[in-house]
Coordinates of C-alpha atoms and ligand atoms in Angstrom, one line a residue:
M1 CA 0.0 0.0 0.0
S2 CA 1.4 3.4 -0.8
N3 CA 1.2 6.0 2.0
K4 CA 0.7 3.3 4.6
L5 CA 0.3 4.4 8.1
I6 CA 2.1 2.1 10.5
I7 CA 0.0 1.0 13.5
F8 CA 2.1 0.3 16.6
D9 CA 0.0 -1.2 19.3
T10 CA 1.2 -0.7 22.9
T11 CA -1.7 -2.2 24.8
L12 CA 0.6 -4.8 26.3
R13 CA 3.2 -2.2 27.4
D14 CA 1.8 1.3 27.9
G15 CA -1.7 -0.1 28.3
E16 CA -0.5 -2.5 31.0
Q17 CA 1.0 0.4 33.0
S18 CA -2.5 1.4 34.0
P19 CA -2.9 0.5 37.7
G20 CA -4.7 -2.8 38.0
A21 CA -4.3 -3.7 34.3
S22 CA -1.4 -6.1 34.5
M23 CA -1.7 -9.2 32.4
T24 CA -0.2 -12.6 32.6
K25 CA 2.0 -14.2 30.0
D26 CA -0.9 -16.3 28.6
E27 CA -3.2 -13.3 28.5
K28 CA -0.6 -11.3 26.6
V29 CA -0.2 -14.1 24.1
R30 CA -3.9 -14.3 23.5
I31 CA -4.2 -10.5 23.0
A32 CA -1.1 -10.5 20.7
K33 CA -2.6 -13.2 18.5
V34 CA -5.8 -11.1 18.0
L35 CA -3.6 -8.1 17.2
E36 CA -1.7 -10.2 14.7
K37 CA -4.9 -11.3 13.1
M38 CA -6.0 -7.7 12.9
R39 CA -2.8 -7.0 11.0
V40 CA -1.2 -4.6 13.5
D41 CA 2.2 -3.8 12.2
V42 CA 4.1 -3.6 15.5
I43 CA 3.2 -5.0 18.8
E44 CA 5.0 -3.6 21.8
A45 CA 4.8 -6.7 24.1
G46 CA 6.3 -5.2 27.3
F47 CA 9.2 -3.8 29.1
A48 CA 11.5 -6.9 29.3
V49 CA 13.7 -5.7 32.1
A50 CA 10.8 -5.0 34.5
S51 CA 10.8 -8.5 36.0
Q52 CA 11.4 -12.1 35.1
G53 CA 7.6 -12.4 34.3
D54 CA 7.8 -9.4 31.9
F55 CA 10.8 -10.9 30.2
E56 CA 9.1 -14.2 29.7
A57 CA 5.9 -12.5 28.4
V58 CA 7.8 -10.6 25.7
Q59 CA 9.6 -13.8 24.9
A60 CA 6.3 -15.8 24.6
V61 CA 4.8 -13.1 22.4
A62 CA 7.9 -13.1 20.2
N63 CA 7.6 -16.9 19.9
A64 CA 3.9 -16.9 19.2
V65 CA 3.5 -14.1 16.7
R66 CA 4.9 -14.4 13.1
D67 CA 3.2 -11.7 11.1
S68 CA 3.7 -8.6 13.2
T69 CA 7.0 -7.0 14.4
I70 CA 7.5 -7.6 18.1
C71 CA 8.9 -4.8 20.2
S72 CA 10.2 -4.4 23.7
L73 CA 10.7 -1.1 25.5
A74 CA 14.1 -0.3 27.1
R75 CA 15.3 2.7 28.9
A76 CA 18.6 4.1 27.5
L77 CA 20.5 1.7 29.8
D78 CA 22.7 -1.2 28.8
K79 CA 21.0 -3.7 31.0
D80 CA 17.5 -2.7 29.6
I81 CA 18.7 -3.0 26.0
D82 CA 20.4 -6.3 26.5
R83 CA 17.3 -7.7 28.3
A84 CA 15.1 -6.5 25.4
G85 CA 17.4 -8.0 22.8
E86 CA 17.5 -11.4 24.7
A87 CA 13.7 -11.5 25.0
L88 CA 13.2 -10.8 21.3
K89 CA 15.8 -13.4 20.1
N90 CA 13.1 -15.7 18.5
A91 CA 11.0 -13.0 17.0
R92 CA 10.7 -13.2 13.2
S93 CA 10.9 -9.4 13.2
A94 CA 12.1 -7.6 16.3
R95 CA 12.3 -4.0 17.3
I96 CA 14.0 -2.4 20.3
H97 CA 12.3 0.8 21.5
T98 CA 14.7 2.9 23.7
F99 CA 13.9 6.2 25.3
I100 CA 15.2 8.9 27.5
A101 CA 13.5 12.1 28.8
T102 CA 14.3 15.4 27.0
S103 CA 12.2 18.0 28.6
N104 CA 14.0 20.4 31.0
I105 CA 11.8 19.4 33.9
H106 CA 12.5 15.6 33.4
M107 CA 16.3 16.0 32.7
K108 CA 16.7 18.2 35.8
M109 CA 14.3 16.7 38.3
K110 CA 14.1 13.1 37.2
L111 CA 17.4 12.2 35.5
R112 CA 19.6 14.8 37.0
M113 CA 21.6 14.9 33.8
S114 CA 22.7 17.7 31.5
P115 CA 21.4 17.9 28.0
A116 CA 24.8 16.9 26.6
Q117 CA 24.8 13.8 28.9
V118 CA 21.3 12.9 27.7
V119 CA 22.3 13.1 24.0
A120 CA 25.4 11.0 24.7
Q121 CA 23.4 8.3 26.5
A122 CA 20.8 8.2 23.8
V123 CA 23.4 7.7 21.1
H124 CA 25.2 5.1 23.1
S125 CA 22.0 3.1 23.7
I126 CA 20.8 3.3 20.1
K127 CA 24.2 1.9 18.9
R128 CA 24.0 -0.9 21.5
A129 CA 20.4 -1.7 20.4
R130 CA 21.5 -1.8 16.8
K131 CA 23.8 -4.7 17.7
W132 CA 20.7 -6.7 18.6
S133 CA 18.4 -5.5 15.8
D134 CA 18.4 -3.4 12.6
D135 CA 15.0 -2.1 13.7
V136 CA 15.5 0.5 16.5
E137 CA 13.0 3.1 17.7
F138 CA 14.0 6.1 19.8
S139 CA 11.6 8.3 21.9
P140 CA 12.6 11.6 23.5
E141 CA 10.2 11.2 26.5
D142 CA 8.1 14.2 27.2
A143 CA 8.9 15.6 23.8
G144 CA 5.6 17.5 24.0
R145 CA 7.1 19.8 26.6
S146 CA 10.7 19.7 25.4
D147 CA 12.7 22.6 24.0
K148 CA 12.3 22.3 20.2
D149 CA 16.0 23.2 19.4
F150 CA 17.1 20.5 21.8
L151 CA 14.7 18.0 20.2
C152 CA 16.2 18.7 16.8
R153 CA 19.7 18.2 18.2
I154 CA 19.0 14.9 19.9
I155 CA 16.9 13.4 17.1
E156 CA 19.5 14.2 14.5
A157 CA 22.1 12.4 16.7
A158 CA 19.7 9.5 17.2
I159 CA 19.1 9.0 13.5
K160 CA 22.9 9.2 12.9
A161 CA 23.4 6.6 15.6
G162 CA 21.0 4.2 13.8
A163 CA 17.5 4.8 15.0
N164 CA 15.1 4.3 12.1
T165 CA 11.9 5.3 13.9
I166 CA 11.6 8.5 15.8
N167 CA 8.7 8.5 18.1
I168 CA 7.4 11.8 19.5
P169 CA 5.6 11.2 22.8
D170 CA 3.3 13.7 24.4
T171 CA 3.9 11.9 27.6
V172 CA 1.7 14.0 29.9
G173 CA -1.1 14.7 27.3
Y174 CA -0.4 18.4 27.4
N175 CA -0.5 19.3 23.7
I176 CA -3.3 20.7 21.6
P177 CA -3.9 19.3 18.1
H178 CA -2.7 22.1 15.8
Q179 CA 0.4 22.6 18.1
F180 CA 1.3 18.9 18.1
G181 CA 0.9 18.7 14.3
Q182 CA 3.0 21.8 13.8
M183 CA 5.7 20.3 16.0
I184 CA 5.9 17.1 13.9
K185 CA 6.0 19.2 10.7
S186 CA 8.7 21.5 11.9
L187 CA 10.9 18.6 13.3
I188 CA 10.7 16.9 9.9
E189 CA 11.5 20.1 8.1
R190 CA 14.3 21.2 10.4
I191 CA 16.2 17.9 11.1
P192 CA 18.7 17.4 8.2
N193 CA 18.6 13.6 8.2
A194 CA 14.8 13.4 9.0
D195 CA 14.2 11.6 5.7
K196 CA 16.2 8.6 7.0
A197 CA 13.6 7.8 9.7
I198 CA 9.9 7.2 10.1
F199 CA 8.3 9.8 12.4
S200 CA 5.7 8.5 14.9
A201 CA 3.2 10.0 17.3
H202 CA 2.6 8.7 20.9
C203 CA -0.1 10.7 22.6
H204 CA -1.6 10.5 26.1
N205 CA -5.2 11.5 26.8
D206 CA -5.0 13.7 29.8
L207 CA -7.0 16.5 28.1
G208 CA -9.0 14.0 26.0
L209 CA -7.0 14.9 22.9
A210 CA -4.9 11.9 22.3
V211 CA -6.7 10.8 19.1
A212 CA -7.0 14.4 17.8
N213 CA -3.3 15.0 18.4
S214 CA -2.4 11.7 16.7
L215 CA -4.5 12.5 13.7
S216 CA -3.0 16.0 13.5
A217 CA 0.4 14.4 13.6
V218 CA -0.6 12.1 10.7
M219 CA -1.8 15.2 8.7
N220 CA 1.6 16.7 9.3
G221 CA 3.9 13.9 8.2
A222 CA 3.8 11.2 10.9
Q223 CA 3.9 7.8 9.3
Q224 CA 3.3 5.7 12.5
V225 CA 0.8 6.1 15.3
E226 CA 1.2 4.4 18.7
C227 CA -2.0 3.4 20.3
T228 CA -3.9 0.9 22.5
I229 CA -7.1 -1.1 22.3
N230 CA -9.9 0.8 24.0
G231 CA -7.4 3.7 24.7
L232 CA -6.1 1.7 27.7
G233 CA -3.2 3.3 29.5
E234 CA -2.0 5.2 32.5
R235 CA -4.1 8.0 33.9
A236 CA -6.6 9.0 31.1
G237 CA -5.0 6.5 28.7
N238 CA -3.4 6.4 25.3
T239 CA -4.6 7.1 21.8
S240 CA -7.4 4.6 21.0
L241 CA -6.4 2.3 18.1
E242 CA -10.0 1.8 17.0
E243 CA -10.7 5.5 16.8
V244 CA -7.6 6.4 14.9
V245 CA -8.0 3.5 12.4
M246 CA -11.7 4.2 11.8
A247 CA -11.2 8.0 11.5
I248 CA -8.6 7.4 8.8
R249 CA -10.7 4.7 7.1
T250 CA -13.9 6.7 7.2
R251 CA -12.4 10.0 6.1
Q252 CA -10.3 9.0 3.2
D253 CA -11.2 12.3 1.7
V254 CA -9.1 14.0 4.3
F255 CA -6.2 11.6 5.0
A256 CA -3.7 10.8 2.4
C257 CA -3.0 7.4 3.9
D258 CA -4.6 4.2 5.2
T259 CA -3.7 1.4 7.5
N260 CA -3.4 -2.4 7.0
I261 CA -5.8 -3.1 9.8
D262 CA -8.5 -5.7 9.3
T263 CA -11.1 -3.7 11.1
T264 CA -13.6 -6.6 11.5
H265 CA -11.5 -7.8 14.5
I266 CA -11.7 -4.5 16.4
L267 CA -14.7 -5.5 18.5
S268 CA -13.4 -8.8 19.6
A269 CA -10.0 -7.3 20.4
S270 CA -11.8 -4.6 22.5
R271 CA -13.8 -7.2 24.4
L272 CA -10.9 -9.4 25.0
V273 CA -8.8 -6.5 26.4
S274 CA -11.7 -5.4 28.6
S275 CA -12.3 -8.8 30.0
V276 CA -8.6 -9.6 30.7
T277 CA -7.9 -6.2 32.4
G278 CA -11.3 -5.5 33.9
F279 CA -11.3 -2.1 32.3
I280 CA -14.9 -1.8 31.2
V281 CA -15.7 0.0 28.0
Q282 CA -18.1 2.9 28.6
P283 CA -21.4 2.5 26.6
N284 CA -20.9 5.7 24.6
K285 CA -17.3 5.0 23.7
A286 CA -16.8 5.6 20.0
I287 CA -16.6 2.4 17.8
V288 CA -16.7 -0.2 20.5
G289 CA -19.1 1.1 23.1
A290 CA -22.4 -0.8 23.4
N291 CA -24.3 2.3 22.1
A292 CA -21.8 3.2 19.4
F293 CA -24.2 2.0 16.7
A294 CA -27.5 2.1 18.6
H295 CA -30.2 4.5 17.6
E296 CA -32.8 5.3 20.1
A297 CA -34.6 8.4 19.1
G298 CA -37.5 7.4 16.9
I299 CA -36.6 10.0 14.3
H300 CA -33.1 8.5 13.9
Q301 CA -34.4 5.0 13.7
D302 CA -36.8 6.1 11.0
G303 CA -34.0 7.7 9.1
V304 CA -31.7 4.7 9.4
L305 CA -34.4 2.3 8.3
K306 CA -35.2 4.4 5.2
Y307 CA -31.6 5.0 4.2
R308 CA -28.8 3.9 6.5
E309 CA -26.4 6.7 5.6
T310 CA -28.8 9.4 7.0
Y311 CA -27.4 8.8 10.5
E312 CA -24.5 6.3 10.1
I313 CA -21.1 7.2 8.9
M314 CA -19.7 3.7 9.3
R315 CA -21.2 0.3 9.1
A316 CA -21.3 -1.6 12.4
E317 CA -20.2 -4.8 10.5
E318 CA -16.9 -3.1 9.5
V319 CA -15.7 -3.2 13.1
G320 CA -17.1 -6.5 14.0
W321 CA -20.6 -5.8 15.3
N322 CA -23.3 -8.2 14.3
A323 CA -20.6 -10.8 13.5
N324 CA -21.6 -12.1 16.9
Q325 CA -23.6 -15.1 15.8
L326 CA -24.3 -18.1 17.9
V327 CA -21.2 -20.1 17.6
L328 CA -21.7 -23.2 19.8
G329 CA -24.3 -24.9 21.8
K330 CA -25.1 -27.9 24.0
H331 CA -24.8 -30.3 21.1
S332 CA -21.6 -29.0 19.7
G333 CA -18.8 -31.5 19.5
R334 CA -15.2 -31.4 20.6
N335 CA -14.0 -30.7 17.1
A336 CA -16.3 -27.7 16.7
F337 CA -15.2 -26.4 20.1
K338 CA -11.5 -26.8 19.3
A339 CA -11.9 -25.2 15.8
R340 CA -13.7 -22.2 17.3
L341 CA -11.0 -21.7 20.0
T342 CA -8.2 -22.0 17.4
E343 CA -10.0 -19.2 15.5
L344 CA -9.8 -17.1 18.7
G345 CA -6.1 -17.7 18.9
V346 CA -6.2 -20.2 21.8
V347 CA -3.7 -23.0 21.6
F348 CA -3.9 -26.0 23.9
A349 CA -0.7 -27.3 25.4
D350 CA -1.9 -31.0 25.2
E351 CA -5.0 -33.2 24.8
A352 CA -5.7 -33.3 28.5
S353 CA -6.1 -29.5 28.7
L354 CA -8.3 -29.5 25.6
N355 CA -10.5 -32.3 27.2
D356 CA -10.7 -30.3 30.5
A357 CA -11.7 -27.2 28.6
F358 CA -14.3 -29.2 26.7
E359 CA -15.8 -30.6 29.9
R360 CA -16.2 -27.1 31.3
F361 CA -17.7 -25.9 28.1
K362 CA -20.3 -28.7 28.4
E363 CA -21.1 -27.6 32.0
L364 CA -21.6 -24.0 30.8
A365 CA -23.7 -25.1 27.9
D366 CA -26.0 -26.9 30.3
K367 CA -26.7 -23.7 32.2
K368 CA -26.7 -21.4 29.2
H369 CA -27.8 -22.8 25.8
Q370 CA -26.2 -20.3 23.5
I371 CA -22.5 -20.0 23.7
F372 CA -20.9 -16.9 22.1
D373 CA -17.2 -16.0 21.5
E374 CA -17.3 -13.8 24.6
D375 CA -18.4 -16.8 26.7
L376 CA -15.5 -18.9 25.3
Q377 CA -13.0 -16.1 26.0
I378 CA -14.1 -16.0 29.6
L379 CA -14.0 -19.8 30.0
I380 CA -10.4 -19.8 28.7
S381 CA -9.4 -17.0 31.0
E382 CA -10.8 -18.9 34.0
I383 CA -9.0 -22.1 33.0
Q384 CA -5.7 -20.3 32.5
T385 CA -5.9 -18.4 35.8
Q386 CA -7.4 -21.0 38.1
S387 CA -4.7 -23.6 37.3
S388 CA -2.0 -21.4 39.0
E389 CA -4.2 -20.0 41.9
T390 CA -3.3 -20.8 45.5
I391 CA -6.8 -19.9 46.7
K392 CA -9.7 -21.6 45.0
L393 CA -13.5 -21.3 45.5
V394 CA -14.8 -24.7 46.5
S395 CA -18.4 -23.7 47.2
L396 CA -20.7 -20.8 48.1
R397 CA -24.1 -20.9 49.8
V398 CA -26.0 -17.6 50.1
C399 CA -29.4 -17.0 51.8
T400 CA -31.2 -13.8 51.1
D401 CA -34.4 -12.7 52.6
T402 CA -36.0 -9.3 51.9
G403 CA -35.5 -7.0 54.9
K404 CA -33.3 -9.5 56.8
K405 CA -29.6 -10.0 57.0
N406 CA -28.0 -12.0 54.1
T407 CA -25.8 -14.9 55.0
A408 CA -23.0 -16.3 53.0
T409 CA -21.1 -19.5 53.7
V410 CA -17.9 -19.8 51.6
V411 CA -15.6 -22.8 51.4
L412 CA -12.1 -22.1 50.1
S413 CA -9.2 -24.3 49.3
I414 CA -6.1 -22.4 50.5
D415 CA -2.9 -24.1 49.5
G416 CA -4.8 -27.4 49.2
E417 CA -6.4 -27.1 52.6
Q418 CA -10.2 -26.5 52.9
K419 CA -11.5 -23.7 55.1
T420 CA -15.1 -22.6 55.7
A421 CA -16.4 -19.3 57.0
T422 CA -19.9 -17.7 57.3
A423 CA -20.8 -14.0 57.5
S424 CA -24.1 -12.2 57.8
T425 CA -24.5 -8.6 56.6
S426 CA -27.0 -6.5 54.9
G427 CA -25.9 -7.5 51.3
A428 CA -25.2 -10.9 49.7
V429 CA -22.0 -9.7 48.0
D430 CA -20.8 -8.0 51.2
A431 CA -21.5 -11.1 53.2
T432 CA -19.6 -13.2 50.6
F433 CA -16.5 -10.9 50.7
S434 CA -16.6 -10.7 54.5
A435 CA -16.6 -14.5 54.8
I436 CA -13.6 -14.6 52.4
N437 CA -11.8 -11.8 54.3
S438 CA -12.2 -13.7 57.6
M439 CA -10.2 -16.6 56.1
I440 CA -7.2 -14.6 54.9
D441 CA -4.8 -12.4 56.8
M442 CA -5.1 -9.3 54.6
D443 CA -7.0 -6.2 54.9
L444 CA -8.0 -5.6 51.3
N445 CA -9.5 -2.3 50.2
L446 CA -12.2 -2.8 47.6
Q447 CA -11.8 0.2 45.3
L448 CA -14.2 -0.8 42.5
Y449 CA -17.0 -3.3 42.0
S450 CA -19.1 -3.6 38.9
V451 CA -21.3 -6.2 37.2
S452 CA -22.1 -6.4 33.5
N453 CA -23.7 -8.9 31.2
V454 CA -21.4 -10.7 28.8
T455 CA -24.0 -11.4 26.1
Q456 CA -27.7 -10.7 25.8
G457 CA -30.5 -12.5 27.7
T458 CA -31.3 -13.3 31.3
D459 CA -29.3 -16.5 31.1
S460 CA -26.2 -14.5 30.1
L461 CA -23.0 -14.9 32.1
G462 CA -22.7 -12.0 34.6
E463 CA -19.1 -10.6 34.7
V464 CA -17.9 -9.0 37.9
N465 CA -14.9 -6.7 38.0
V466 CA -13.3 -5.7 41.3
R467 CA -10.3 -3.6 41.9
L468 CA -8.4 -4.3 45.1
E469 CA -5.7 -2.3 46.9
Y470 CA -3.3 -3.6 49.5
G471 CA -0.2 -1.8 50.7
G472 CA -0.3 0.6 47.7
R473 CA -0.5 -2.2 45.1
I474 CA -3.6 -2.3 42.9
V475 CA -4.9 -5.4 41.1
S476 CA -8.1 -6.1 39.3
G477 CA -10.0 -9.4 39.5
Q478 CA -12.6 -10.8 37.1
G479 CA -15.1 -13.6 37.6
A480 CA -18.1 -14.7 35.5
D481 CA -21.0 -17.0 36.2
T482 CA -24.6 -17.3 35.4
D483 CA -25.1 -16.4 39.1
I484 CA -23.7 -13.0 39.9
I485 CA -22.9 -13.6 43.6
T486 CA -20.8 -16.6 42.5
A487 CA -19.2 -14.3 39.9
S488 CA -18.5 -11.8 42.6
A489 CA -16.8 -14.4 44.8
K490 CA -14.7 -15.6 41.8
A491 CA -13.7 -12.0 40.9
Y492 CA -12.6 -11.3 44.5
I493 CA -10.6 -14.5 44.7
H494 CA -9.1 -13.9 41.3
G495 CA -7.9 -10.4 42.6
L496 CA -6.7 -11.9 45.8
N497 CA -4.6 -14.5 44.0
K498 CA -3.1 -11.8 41.8
M499 CA -2.3 -9.8 44.9
L500 CA -0.5 -12.8 46.4
A501 CA 1.4 -13.5 43.2
A502 CA 2.4 -9.9 42.5
T503 CA 6.1 -9.4 42.5
H504 CA 8.2 -6.3 42.1
R505 CA 8.2 -4.9 38.6
A506 CA 10.2 -1.9 37.5
H507 CA 8.2 0.9 36.0
P508 CA 9.9 2.3 32.9
Q509 CA 9.1 5.9 33.6
V510 CA 9.9 6.0 37.4
Ligands
KIV601 O1 4.5 8.3 27.1 C1 5.7 8.0 26.9 O2 6.5 8.9 26.9 C2 6.1 6.7 26.8 C3 7.5 6.5 26.3 C4 8.2 5.4 27.1 C5 7.6 6.2 24.9 O3 5.3 5.8 26.9
ZN602 ZN1 3.3 6.5 26.9

């Protein structure tokens, strides 16, 4: 494609930096497989040096994905770059993304380095990264607030040292669209060797302008956009992949470029990321929100029925809506089940795990006759997480009576040993959580609790999301069941297990 815009997805790295959004290795691989199917050009799989788990996750994604370039973030430090290079060894196409802060406030207060030292370190790191891969990206962190002359100086040196992509981050989401676009344009015009690199935009959404800033960058010469599914990311998030891609696809009269993205996978990617991280998509979110293509006012419905384009600028089918047909049911066989999961990017380690998953599918199909892709994704998430959990839900009994206290009796298996506790409070969920709390020695702070339906109908799985805080660490937990009190218990226990398993991880920007 001529004038192709490169889509660099950082859901698994910058998206994961969102408190509570951490993902396991298996979850990252599942998301990466969907991104690959969507034809994302570059997948930033993580920050390999952050921990052994992060290293293994980048490695697993590099092994599993063949059609997209796999990237690891690295600070401009030897140990980071070497760790990224090691993790990417098996990738068919590997990129190292190294960065160092360039704004005065970051250089002085965070790095405590002079501008000359920052340039020297960037150059050294890019040269080291080039020893691992021919594909090296450099980001001057907080470029949005950096001195423009200094940016020209460091970027020129970075390209000379071997960086072939120059990413311009608006790290704190401070820029305004025309200003950010102008900055990209002027950098490309002023830097003498700018033609030797691809310029990229990386915008944060603190002022709700990440997508607008990215599009402005594209109109001013950026050939790559960094983005995340659902706009996931620290604070107010990153540029939303689905919004950028669909804006460009829909307004081909304005943009002189297009992406390779197969947009029909957008909705399934959105749902998978939401269910894995527990970050719910707001109903009025563009493209992937439940109401994005819903018309309520009678006048709109009438218009749409007569002639769709009266009120619709995109077709829902283009982004995967309405593709959600019934996929499996009670009478579906093992082969159909396996084939559908292969389609969703799930690979079974052996026959035993396939048989186990099939058994659980049959149990679910007994409770809920129509099984959709979303149900299968949740089933697989549960299987993958429960196998490594130290605390497991054995059974739950809840008695509710209007106007009286609700009583929950929970049986847990903790490190293989069964424990039982009962609690009575004014709410069934509260009683369930209180009973669990009485069996563990942790004073967890419940920061968020939400329930949503996974598919339509009263027999739908109810999915519960919790966000738990303990000693400053935040995790999210998800649980699904046709009974929402059981789903609540599963979500709480899932979060609890994550809290117990959480190890120290370095944050790239701290
Ligand atoms: O926002 C940012 O500056 C980043 C860099 C590490 C690229 O995420
Ligand atoms: Zn960022």
